[in-house]
Short mmCIF file of C-alpha atoms in Angstrom, two decimals:
data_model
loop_
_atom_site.label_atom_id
_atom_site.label_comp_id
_atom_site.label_asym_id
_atom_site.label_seq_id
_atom_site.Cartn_x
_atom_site.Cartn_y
_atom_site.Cartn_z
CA UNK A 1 29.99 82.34 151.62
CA UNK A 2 28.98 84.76 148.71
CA UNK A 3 32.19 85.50 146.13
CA UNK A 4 32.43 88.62 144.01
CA UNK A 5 31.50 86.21 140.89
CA UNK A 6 28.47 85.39 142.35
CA UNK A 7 27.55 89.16 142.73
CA UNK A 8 28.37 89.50 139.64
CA UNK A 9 26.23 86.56 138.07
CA UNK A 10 23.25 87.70 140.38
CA UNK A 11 23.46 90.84 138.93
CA UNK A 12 23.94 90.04 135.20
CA UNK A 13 27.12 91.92 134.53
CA UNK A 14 30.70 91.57 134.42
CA UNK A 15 33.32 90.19 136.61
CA UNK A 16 35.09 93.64 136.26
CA UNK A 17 32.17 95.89 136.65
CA UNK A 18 31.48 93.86 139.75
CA UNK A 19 34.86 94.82 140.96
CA UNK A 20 34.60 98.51 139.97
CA UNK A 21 31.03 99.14 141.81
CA UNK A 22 32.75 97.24 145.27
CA UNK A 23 36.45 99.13 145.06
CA UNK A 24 34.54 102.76 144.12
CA UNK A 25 37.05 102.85 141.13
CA UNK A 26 35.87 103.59 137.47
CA UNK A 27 33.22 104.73 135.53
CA UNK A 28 29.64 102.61 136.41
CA UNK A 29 26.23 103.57 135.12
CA UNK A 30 24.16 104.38 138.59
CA UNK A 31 21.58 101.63 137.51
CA UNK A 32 24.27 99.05 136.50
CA UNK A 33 25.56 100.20 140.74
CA UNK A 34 21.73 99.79 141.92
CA UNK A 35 22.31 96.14 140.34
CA UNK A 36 24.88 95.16 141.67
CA UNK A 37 24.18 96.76 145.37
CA UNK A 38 20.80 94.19 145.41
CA UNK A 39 22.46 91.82 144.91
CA UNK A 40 25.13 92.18 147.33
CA UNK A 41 22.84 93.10 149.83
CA UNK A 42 20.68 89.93 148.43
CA UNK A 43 24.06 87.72 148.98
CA UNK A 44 25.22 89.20 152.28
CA UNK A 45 28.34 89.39 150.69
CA UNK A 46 31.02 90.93 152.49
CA UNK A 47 34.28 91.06 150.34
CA UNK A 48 37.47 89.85 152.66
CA UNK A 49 40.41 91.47 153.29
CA UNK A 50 42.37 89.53 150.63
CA UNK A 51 39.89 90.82 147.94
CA UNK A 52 39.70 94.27 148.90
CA UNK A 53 43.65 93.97 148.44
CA UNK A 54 43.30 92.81 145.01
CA UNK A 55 41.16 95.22 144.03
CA UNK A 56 42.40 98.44 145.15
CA UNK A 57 45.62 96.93 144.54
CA UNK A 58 46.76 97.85 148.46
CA UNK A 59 46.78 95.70 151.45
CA UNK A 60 45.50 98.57 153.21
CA UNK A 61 47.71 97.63 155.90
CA UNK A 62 51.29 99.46 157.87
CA UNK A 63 53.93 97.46 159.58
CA UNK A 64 55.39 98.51 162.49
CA UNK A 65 58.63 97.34 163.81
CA UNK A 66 59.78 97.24 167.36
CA UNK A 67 63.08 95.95 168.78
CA UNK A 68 61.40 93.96 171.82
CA UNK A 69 58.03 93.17 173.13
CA UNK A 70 58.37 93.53 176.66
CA UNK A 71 58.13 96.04 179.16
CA UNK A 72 55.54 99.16 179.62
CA UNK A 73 57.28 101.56 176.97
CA UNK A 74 56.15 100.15 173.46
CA UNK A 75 52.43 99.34 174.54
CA UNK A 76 50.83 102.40 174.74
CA UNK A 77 52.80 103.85 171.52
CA UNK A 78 51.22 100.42 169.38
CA UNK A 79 47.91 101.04 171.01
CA UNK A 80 47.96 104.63 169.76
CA UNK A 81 49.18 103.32 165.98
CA UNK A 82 46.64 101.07 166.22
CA UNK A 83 43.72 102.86 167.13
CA UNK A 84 45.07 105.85 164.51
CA UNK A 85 44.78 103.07 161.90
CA UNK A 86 41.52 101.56 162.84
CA UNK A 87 40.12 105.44 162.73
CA UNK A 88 41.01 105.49 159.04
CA UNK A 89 39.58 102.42 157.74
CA UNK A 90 43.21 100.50 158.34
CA UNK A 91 45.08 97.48 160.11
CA UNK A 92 48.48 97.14 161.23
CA UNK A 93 50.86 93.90 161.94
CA UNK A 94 53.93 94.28 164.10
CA UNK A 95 56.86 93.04 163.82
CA UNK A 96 59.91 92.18 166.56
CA UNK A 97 63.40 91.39 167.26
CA UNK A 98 63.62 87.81 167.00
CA UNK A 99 66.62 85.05 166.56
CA UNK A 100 70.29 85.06 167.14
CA UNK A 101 71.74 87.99 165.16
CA UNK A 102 72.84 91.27 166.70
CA UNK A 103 69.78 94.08 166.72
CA UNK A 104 71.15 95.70 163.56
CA UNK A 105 70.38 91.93 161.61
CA UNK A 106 67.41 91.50 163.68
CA UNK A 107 65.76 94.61 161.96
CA UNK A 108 66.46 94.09 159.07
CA UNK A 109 65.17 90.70 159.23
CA UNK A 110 62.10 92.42 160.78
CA UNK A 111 61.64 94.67 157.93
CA UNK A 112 61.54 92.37 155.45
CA UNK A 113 59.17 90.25 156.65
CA UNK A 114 56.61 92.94 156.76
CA UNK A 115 57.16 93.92 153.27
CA UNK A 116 56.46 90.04 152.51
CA UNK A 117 53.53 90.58 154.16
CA UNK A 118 52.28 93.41 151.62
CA UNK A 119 52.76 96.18 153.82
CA UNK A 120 52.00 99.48 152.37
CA UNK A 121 54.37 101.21 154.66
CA UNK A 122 56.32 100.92 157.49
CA UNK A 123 57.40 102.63 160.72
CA UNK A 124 60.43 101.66 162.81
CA UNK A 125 61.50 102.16 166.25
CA UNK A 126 64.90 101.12 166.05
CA UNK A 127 67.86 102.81 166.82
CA UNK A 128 70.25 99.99 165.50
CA UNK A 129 69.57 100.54 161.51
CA UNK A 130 72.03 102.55 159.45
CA UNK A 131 71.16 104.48 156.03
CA UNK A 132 72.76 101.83 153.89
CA UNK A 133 70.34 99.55 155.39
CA UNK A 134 67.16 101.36 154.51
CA UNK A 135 68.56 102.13 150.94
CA UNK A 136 68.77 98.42 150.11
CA UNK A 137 64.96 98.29 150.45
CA UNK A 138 65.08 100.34 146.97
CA UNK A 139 62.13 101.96 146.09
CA UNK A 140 60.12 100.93 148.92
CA UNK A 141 62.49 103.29 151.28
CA UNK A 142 60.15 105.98 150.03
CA UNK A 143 57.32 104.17 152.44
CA UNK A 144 59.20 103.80 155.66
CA UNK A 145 58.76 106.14 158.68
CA UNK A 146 62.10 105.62 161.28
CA UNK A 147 60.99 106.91 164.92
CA UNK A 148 63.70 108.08 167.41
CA UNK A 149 66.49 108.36 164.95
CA UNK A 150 67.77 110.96 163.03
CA UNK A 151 69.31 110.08 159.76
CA UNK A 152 70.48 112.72 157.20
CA UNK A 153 69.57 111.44 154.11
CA UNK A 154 66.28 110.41 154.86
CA UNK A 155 65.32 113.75 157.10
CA UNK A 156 61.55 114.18 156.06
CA UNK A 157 60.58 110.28 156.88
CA UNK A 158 62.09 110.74 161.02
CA UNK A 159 60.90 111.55 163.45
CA UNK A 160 62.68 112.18 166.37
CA UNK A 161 63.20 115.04 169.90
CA UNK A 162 66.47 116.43 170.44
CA UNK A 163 67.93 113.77 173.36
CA UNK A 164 70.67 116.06 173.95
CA UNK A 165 68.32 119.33 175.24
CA UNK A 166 66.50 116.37 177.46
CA UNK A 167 69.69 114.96 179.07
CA UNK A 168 70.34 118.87 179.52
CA UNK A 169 66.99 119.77 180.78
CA UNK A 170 67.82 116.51 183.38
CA UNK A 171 71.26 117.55 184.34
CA UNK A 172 69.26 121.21 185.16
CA UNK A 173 66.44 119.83 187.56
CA UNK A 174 68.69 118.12 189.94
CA UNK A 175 71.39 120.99 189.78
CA UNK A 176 68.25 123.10 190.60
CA UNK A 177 67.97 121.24 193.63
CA UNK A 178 71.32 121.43 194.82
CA UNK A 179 71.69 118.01 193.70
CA UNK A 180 75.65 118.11 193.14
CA UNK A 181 76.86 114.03 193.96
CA UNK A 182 75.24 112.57 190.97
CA UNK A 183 74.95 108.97 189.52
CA UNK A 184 73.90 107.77 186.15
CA UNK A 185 72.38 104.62 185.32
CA UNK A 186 72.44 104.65 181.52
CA UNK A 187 71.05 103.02 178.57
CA UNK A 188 72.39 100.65 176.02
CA UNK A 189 76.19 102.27 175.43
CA UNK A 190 75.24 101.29 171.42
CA UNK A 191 72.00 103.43 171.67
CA UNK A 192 72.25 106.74 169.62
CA UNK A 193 69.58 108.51 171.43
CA UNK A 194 71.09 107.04 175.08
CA UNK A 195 74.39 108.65 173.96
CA UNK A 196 72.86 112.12 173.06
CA UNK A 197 71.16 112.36 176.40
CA UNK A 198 74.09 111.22 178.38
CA UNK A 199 76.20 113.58 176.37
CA UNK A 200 74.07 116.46 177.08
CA UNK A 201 73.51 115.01 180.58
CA UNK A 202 77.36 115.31 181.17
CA UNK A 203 77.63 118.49 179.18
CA UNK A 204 75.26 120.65 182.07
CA UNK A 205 77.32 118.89 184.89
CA UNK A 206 80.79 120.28 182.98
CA UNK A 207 79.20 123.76 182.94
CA UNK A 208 78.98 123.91 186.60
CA UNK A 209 82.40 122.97 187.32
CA UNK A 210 81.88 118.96 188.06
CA UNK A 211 84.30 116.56 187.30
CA UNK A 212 82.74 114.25 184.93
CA UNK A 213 85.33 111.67 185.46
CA UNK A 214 84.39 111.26 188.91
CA UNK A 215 80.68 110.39 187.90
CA UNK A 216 79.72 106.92 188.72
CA UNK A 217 77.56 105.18 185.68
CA UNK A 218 77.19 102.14 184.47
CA UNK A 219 74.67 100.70 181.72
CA UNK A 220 71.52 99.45 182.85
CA UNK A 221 70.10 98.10 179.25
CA UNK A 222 66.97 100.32 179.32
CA UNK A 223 65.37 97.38 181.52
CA UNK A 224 64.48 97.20 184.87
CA UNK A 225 66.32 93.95 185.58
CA UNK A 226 69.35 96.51 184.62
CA UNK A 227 68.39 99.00 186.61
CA UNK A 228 68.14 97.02 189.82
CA UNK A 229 71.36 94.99 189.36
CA UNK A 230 73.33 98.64 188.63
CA UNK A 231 71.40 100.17 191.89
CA UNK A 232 72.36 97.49 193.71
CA UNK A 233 76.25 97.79 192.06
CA UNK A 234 76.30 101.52 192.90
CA UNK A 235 75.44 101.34 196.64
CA UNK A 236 78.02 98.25 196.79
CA UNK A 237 80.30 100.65 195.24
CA UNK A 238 80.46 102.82 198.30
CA UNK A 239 80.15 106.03 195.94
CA UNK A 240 79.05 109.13 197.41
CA UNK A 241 75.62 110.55 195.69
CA UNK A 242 72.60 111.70 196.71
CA UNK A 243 70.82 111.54 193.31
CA UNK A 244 70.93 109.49 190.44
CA UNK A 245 69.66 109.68 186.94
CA UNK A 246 68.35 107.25 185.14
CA UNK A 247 68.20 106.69 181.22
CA UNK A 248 64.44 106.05 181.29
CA UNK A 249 61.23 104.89 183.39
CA UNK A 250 61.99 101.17 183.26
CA UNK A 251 64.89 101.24 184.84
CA UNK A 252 64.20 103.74 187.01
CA UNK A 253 61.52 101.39 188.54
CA UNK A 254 63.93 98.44 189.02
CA UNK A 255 66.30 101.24 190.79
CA UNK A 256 63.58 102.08 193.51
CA UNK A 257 62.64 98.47 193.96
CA UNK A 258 66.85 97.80 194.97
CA UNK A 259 66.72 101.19 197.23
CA UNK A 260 63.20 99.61 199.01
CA UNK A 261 64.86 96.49 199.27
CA UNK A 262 67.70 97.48 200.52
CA UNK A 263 66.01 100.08 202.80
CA UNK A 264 67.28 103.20 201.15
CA UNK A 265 64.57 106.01 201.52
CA UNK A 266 63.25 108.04 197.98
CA UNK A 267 63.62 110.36 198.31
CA UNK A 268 64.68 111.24 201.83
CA UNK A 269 68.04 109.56 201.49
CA UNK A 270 67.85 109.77 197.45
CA UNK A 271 66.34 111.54 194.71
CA UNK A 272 66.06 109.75 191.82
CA UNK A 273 65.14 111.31 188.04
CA UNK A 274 64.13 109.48 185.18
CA UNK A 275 63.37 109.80 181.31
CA UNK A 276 60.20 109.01 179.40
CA UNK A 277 57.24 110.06 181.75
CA UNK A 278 55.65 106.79 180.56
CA UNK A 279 52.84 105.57 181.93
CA UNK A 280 54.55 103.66 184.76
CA UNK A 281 56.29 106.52 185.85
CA UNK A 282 52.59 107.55 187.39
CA UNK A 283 52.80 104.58 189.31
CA UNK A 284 55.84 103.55 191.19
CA UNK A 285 56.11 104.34 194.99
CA UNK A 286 57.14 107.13 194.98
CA UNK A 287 55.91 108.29 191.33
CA UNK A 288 58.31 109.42 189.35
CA UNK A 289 59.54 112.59 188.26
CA UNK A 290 60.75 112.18 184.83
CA UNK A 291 61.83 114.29 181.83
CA UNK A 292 58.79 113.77 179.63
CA UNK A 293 59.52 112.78 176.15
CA UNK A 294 56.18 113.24 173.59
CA UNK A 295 56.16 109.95 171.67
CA UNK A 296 53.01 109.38 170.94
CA UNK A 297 52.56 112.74 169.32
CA UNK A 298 55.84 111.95 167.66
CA UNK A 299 54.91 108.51 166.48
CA UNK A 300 51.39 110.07 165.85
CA UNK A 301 53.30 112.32 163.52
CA UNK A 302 55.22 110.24 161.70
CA UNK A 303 52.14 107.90 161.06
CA UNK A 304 50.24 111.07 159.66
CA UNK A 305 53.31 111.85 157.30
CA UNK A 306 53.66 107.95 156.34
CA UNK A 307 49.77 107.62 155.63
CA UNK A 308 49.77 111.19 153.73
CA UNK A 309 52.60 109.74 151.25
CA UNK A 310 50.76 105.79 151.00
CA UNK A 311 47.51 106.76 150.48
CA UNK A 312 47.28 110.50 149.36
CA UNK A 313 46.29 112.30 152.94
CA UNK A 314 46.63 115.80 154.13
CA UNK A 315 46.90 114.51 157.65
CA UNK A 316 48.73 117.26 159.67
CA UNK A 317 52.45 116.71 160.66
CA UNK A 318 54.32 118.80 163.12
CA UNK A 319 58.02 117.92 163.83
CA UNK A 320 58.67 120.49 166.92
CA UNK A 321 58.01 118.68 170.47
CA UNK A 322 57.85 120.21 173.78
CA UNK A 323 60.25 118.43 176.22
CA UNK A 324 59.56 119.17 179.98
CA UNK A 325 59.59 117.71 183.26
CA UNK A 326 56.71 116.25 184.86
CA UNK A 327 57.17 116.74 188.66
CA UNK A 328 56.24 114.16 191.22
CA UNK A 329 57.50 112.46 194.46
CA UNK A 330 60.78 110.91 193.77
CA UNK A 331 62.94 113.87 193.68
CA UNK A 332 63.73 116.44 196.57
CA UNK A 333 65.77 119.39 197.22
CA UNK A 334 68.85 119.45 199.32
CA UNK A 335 68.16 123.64 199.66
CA UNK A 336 67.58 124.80 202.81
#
């Protein structure tokens, strides 16, 4: 295989004028380029990755780290990165949870070794990350993009919806409906944006004169092996409801798959509403209707900002999202 020196020998010049004509850097004489193109094209030589690196001194290359890979929820948002990256002449390496510390450790273990890796930037989907942890990166905080949180001193680089207007806009549909014996299956307690739907989940319920206390909820882990075992906890409980909430699409679908077991009708007997409108929620029998929460454009977003800052774009960024629900089968009225 054909090296850069041997371009450069073929074509009678330097090593570094070589290296300027193939990185599109510096001043070259357009017959000293006509050179060196023969005899690249004469060579076949294609420079690798590792090269390219060296000589535009950037791996051309964003990190992305996710707290699991598992599930139906982070696929589609990497496949969208990924293809976003490929578009502009980038690659991407990911990054998860791994080993026996809490998520917090996990992440930052995560982090660093994509920086090791010569990341030029980073984006992370975790909620379990404080400030203090970002700001020990040093100057390479500047590069990271943080998806789904909301931290104050680092407001331009997230990207993020406002949980508490969707666990409102959820509380709202099934009040709509006349939907007043509610249960919650919930995410991760820990979860910042679990708590700020739940909170504004509760909040709506308050308004309209429901005891809160009374609600029954438990936390399902934001995995359908949780939401099955708390479905199945919650009809063992012998609470009255006839709807129930949960904190997103995965564990909504382990929820429906305890009430089929168990012979529970959705949503003749129960409604059920979930959170995400992922690609799942399309379909589960009965779909889904789900709050729908924009994170690809969101993620999409945050890339553009993160690629504007680590390589000099003007990609558009938008931070406002439109949070709705997407009706479908799972939820029905009790109006007459």
């Amino acid at each position: 295989m054909a090296t850069i020196k041997d371009v450069a020998r073929l074509a009678g010049v330097g090593l570094g004028t070589a290296s300027r004509v193939i990185s599109g850097k510096g001043s070259v004489s357009q017959s000293t380029q006509d050179k060196v193109r023969k005899a690249i094209e004469e060579l076949e030589f294609r420079p690798s990755h590792a090269a390219r690196s060296l000589l535009s001194g950037s791996s051309q290359m964003i990190g992305v780290y996710i707290p699991y890979l598992a599930g139906t929820f982070y696929t589609p948002i990497l496949q969208s990165i990924y293809t976003a990256l490929r578009e502009a002449g980038l690659n991407m390496v990911v990054a998860f949870g791994v080993g026996d510390g809490d998520a917090r450790n996990q992440a930052i273990d995560g982090l660093n070794f994509l920086i090791e890796r010569g990341s030029d930037g980073l984006i992370v989907m975790s909620t379990a990350m404080e400030e203090e942890d970002f700001a020990a990166l040093g100057p390479f905080q500047s590069r990271v993009v943080v998806i789904n949180q909301d931290l104050p001193g680092m407001a331009p680089q997230c990207f993020t919806v406002d949980h508490d207007a969707g666990g409102r806009l959820a509380a709202r549909t099934l009040l709509a409906q006349g939907h007043r014996k509610i249960a919650v299956i919930a995410g991760r307690a820990a979860a910042a944006d679990n708590q700020q739907r739940i909170a504004g989940f509760m909040a709506e319920l308050e308004a309209v004169g429901i005891d809160t206390s009374t609600v029954w909820m438990a936390d399902g882990e934001f995995t359908p092996e949780g939401g099955f075992a708390r479905a199945d906890e919650l009809l063992k409980s012998g609470a009255e409801f006839t709807a129930v909430f949960c904190a997103n699409d995965e564990m909504a679908v382990g929820a429906l798959s305890l009430f089929q077991k168990q012979g529970v009708k959705v949503p003749e007997q129960v409604s059920v509403l979930s959170y995400d409108d992922t690609h799942s929620a399309e379909f589960t029998a009965p779909q889904l209707t789900s709050v729908h929460i924009p994170w690809s454009e969101m993620t999409l977003n945050g890339l553009n900002y993160l690629l504007n800052h680590c390589y000099g774009l003007k990609r558009p960024v938008t931070r406002e999202y439109q949070l709705h629900v997407t009706e479908r089968a799972s939820l029905a009225s009790l109006k007459q």
